[in-house]
Amino acid sequence: MFTPTVGPIVGHTTTDHARIFLRGDHDNNLAFAGIRYRRQGDTAWSKGHFVQLKAYRDMTDVIVLQGLQPDTTYEYQAGWLSPLSPTHTVETVQELPLQWPRKTYHLRTQPHETSTPRAYIVGSCRYLRITRGVPLLPGLGDRTFAGINRVVEQADPPINAVLMTGDQVYLDDLNVIAPDRNYKNILFKYRTAFTQPHIRKLMSSVPTYMILDDHEIEDNWPAYKTGNDEVLYANAMSAYSLYQASHSPAHELSSAGTFNKSLKRYWYLVAHGDIEWFVTDSRTQRNLAADDRRILDDEQEQTLLKWLIHSPARVKFVVTSVMFFPDSKRNDGDAWQAFAKQRLRLLETIRNQGIKNVIFVSGDVHGSMTSRLYHSQDPDFEVNTVVSSPFYNSKLLPFAKASDFIFDLPLARTEHGEYHYALTSPVVSQDNFARLHVAAQSVQVTFHDRDGHPLQTVDIPLR
């Protein structure tokens, strides 16, 4: 067997199952990928779990490991093969005397106890320029993931998941000169981005959740969409579905353990004890019409509102790739600032329902910060935001700074009062990522530089 050409990537992981993405290749028309695993400390490997790889999926697939034990470390090996006989099936490959790749990976299932302290890595915007099929200095962007790996290795409590909130790839890195529209080129960009050594190490061991932003398609999509962009969109979303959405909870798993490969939507929910994450798709379902301007489609908005109202989660994280607040002095129509009515509907629901401990998590702006939103007439209302960006910035783009945002005007006014916000941290204007430690009394947010050194720590009190 051969080492995966991309991956393995540990995706959605619960107390009893894990989804692992990997890519093979093909020497002929028949290829299979497989995984075997065992609890750390055991000597016997499980029987191999195999899938047949298909060219129309770029020789990628996801293998689901089921029947796992909570809060348990597992070792696993992963590989692919292209057997000589064209008659082989997933069942017959299991019986072959295979020599597995020697590399052993580790993953840990989620704890079952509700009150267990948990920790997460959050970040966005990893720039990687590829020109004529050659990545330009890819190690510069991968350096941040080396820093993340250092934090993961020393973390207490352990890191439960990594959340990448958008712009994991830049298809439009040379948008004026040579944007990627060809499907083959787009797939190559994903393979290159996800096979750099440090990000590959991270994703092979820590459950990684992703959601797209505009650069998975093109800058400020769909504001600048033209009639020539239909093929671009189809190719971009096909690649996104394979490499980012495939191992996410957006794909349903039946009670019988059947993995549904059809994809109805890109947004999804992650539940870790009394902590829940609603990961929104704030990019592909936008409506820019003046009479019903929205950043989330109606189904997604209604589901989000119901979750906010009815979920018993103690802490509710809402991931949105673009900033919920603060508002920018340069309103380019891309963030929630430009969808004020829908944003106000969410805020009024949170305030009127008395929902506590809602934290919006986003990226996009190439600057990191925490901010608190409050209400002039309702002292019980409070919403916080954590912005974490970028993993790695282009040398051609500036970093955000505090003076880029509006702090002297209300975010919104209603007949019942005004919404105001204030920074609760300095703005980080360098490559960075955030570590979120959710404890009993607070969410501790630590921003780290690209080498993993802490820059600043902010406590968001829980109520």
C-alpha angles and dihedrals in degrees: 000000000000131000113261113268089219124019150315089222117183106219131173108004126182134173091283111020142040132196117216124192122204141160130216130176135226135249089179136359095290126069136153134195123208145184132195124186146179138184112270107267096027120112103206120079122219120249111277118270110214140187129187112242121227129206092222087062091049088252091294132127144155124245117203118213110203138184093043124156122246122258091007131136116229130191118215141178125208135192148135137234140190106211122213095232115075090206097071121120134188088268097049094045088061089064096053118107093245128186105218122212109269095232112107121201131193135218133174126214121227121271117256096215112098098215098048111131110247137196135202140188114224129187147128146194111056107182118207120168117207116187121186091343095310123108114227111231095326092180091071092067094037090056090078090058089053086057091049090051090055091053091046092052092053099036121130112208092033119250108266097192147345116233117200106193102194149318095054084155132023108219089173098049089131095028098158096042107032119349116187110253101141112096093223091055093047092052090049090054092053092048091050095046094048098044099059105121103245099043088045091054092048096049093046091065112022121061105253124203122190140186127182132245131185101291090063081071113009138310114299093354125222097014093079097035116143134187089264093061100077093091091045091053094047092050094043094050093045089055091044090052091053101043105029112016098039096078095039131098088256084091111072123231114207124224087253090058097253113152111222108214095188113101119214098171141357100227120087148166129246120194123195108175108290092349119086134182124204105197107200130203099226094167118051102044100049121141113205096182113125094230096054108017110176140158093201123047117244096258092052093046093050092047091049092050092049090049092050091050102040108028112105091209114137092215122031118196117191113197116205119167093219124053119279089194158023099058121233126236085224103060104192093173094250107101132059089275087077092051097054099154095054091045090051091051089057093046094047090050091052092047098042093046093046093234113178135206100021112161123183114211121198146143132188103109100081092240134084131222147134123239137181127218120204138172127240095222103026114065092181093063120095134151125177134201134205116199117191120180148176123019085184129355129211113249086232095061129071126234119243120253135190093261090063091072136073115243104153098066132062117260088223141351128213134168087264097055145286134297114225132176138197135191113256094189139029115267112258108223102187140065107299150136135213133239115204117200111191110201134163097277106023151007107245112207117197120183114208130196120238092274092054097256114142115251101180141339128217128187118215105198117226121221 
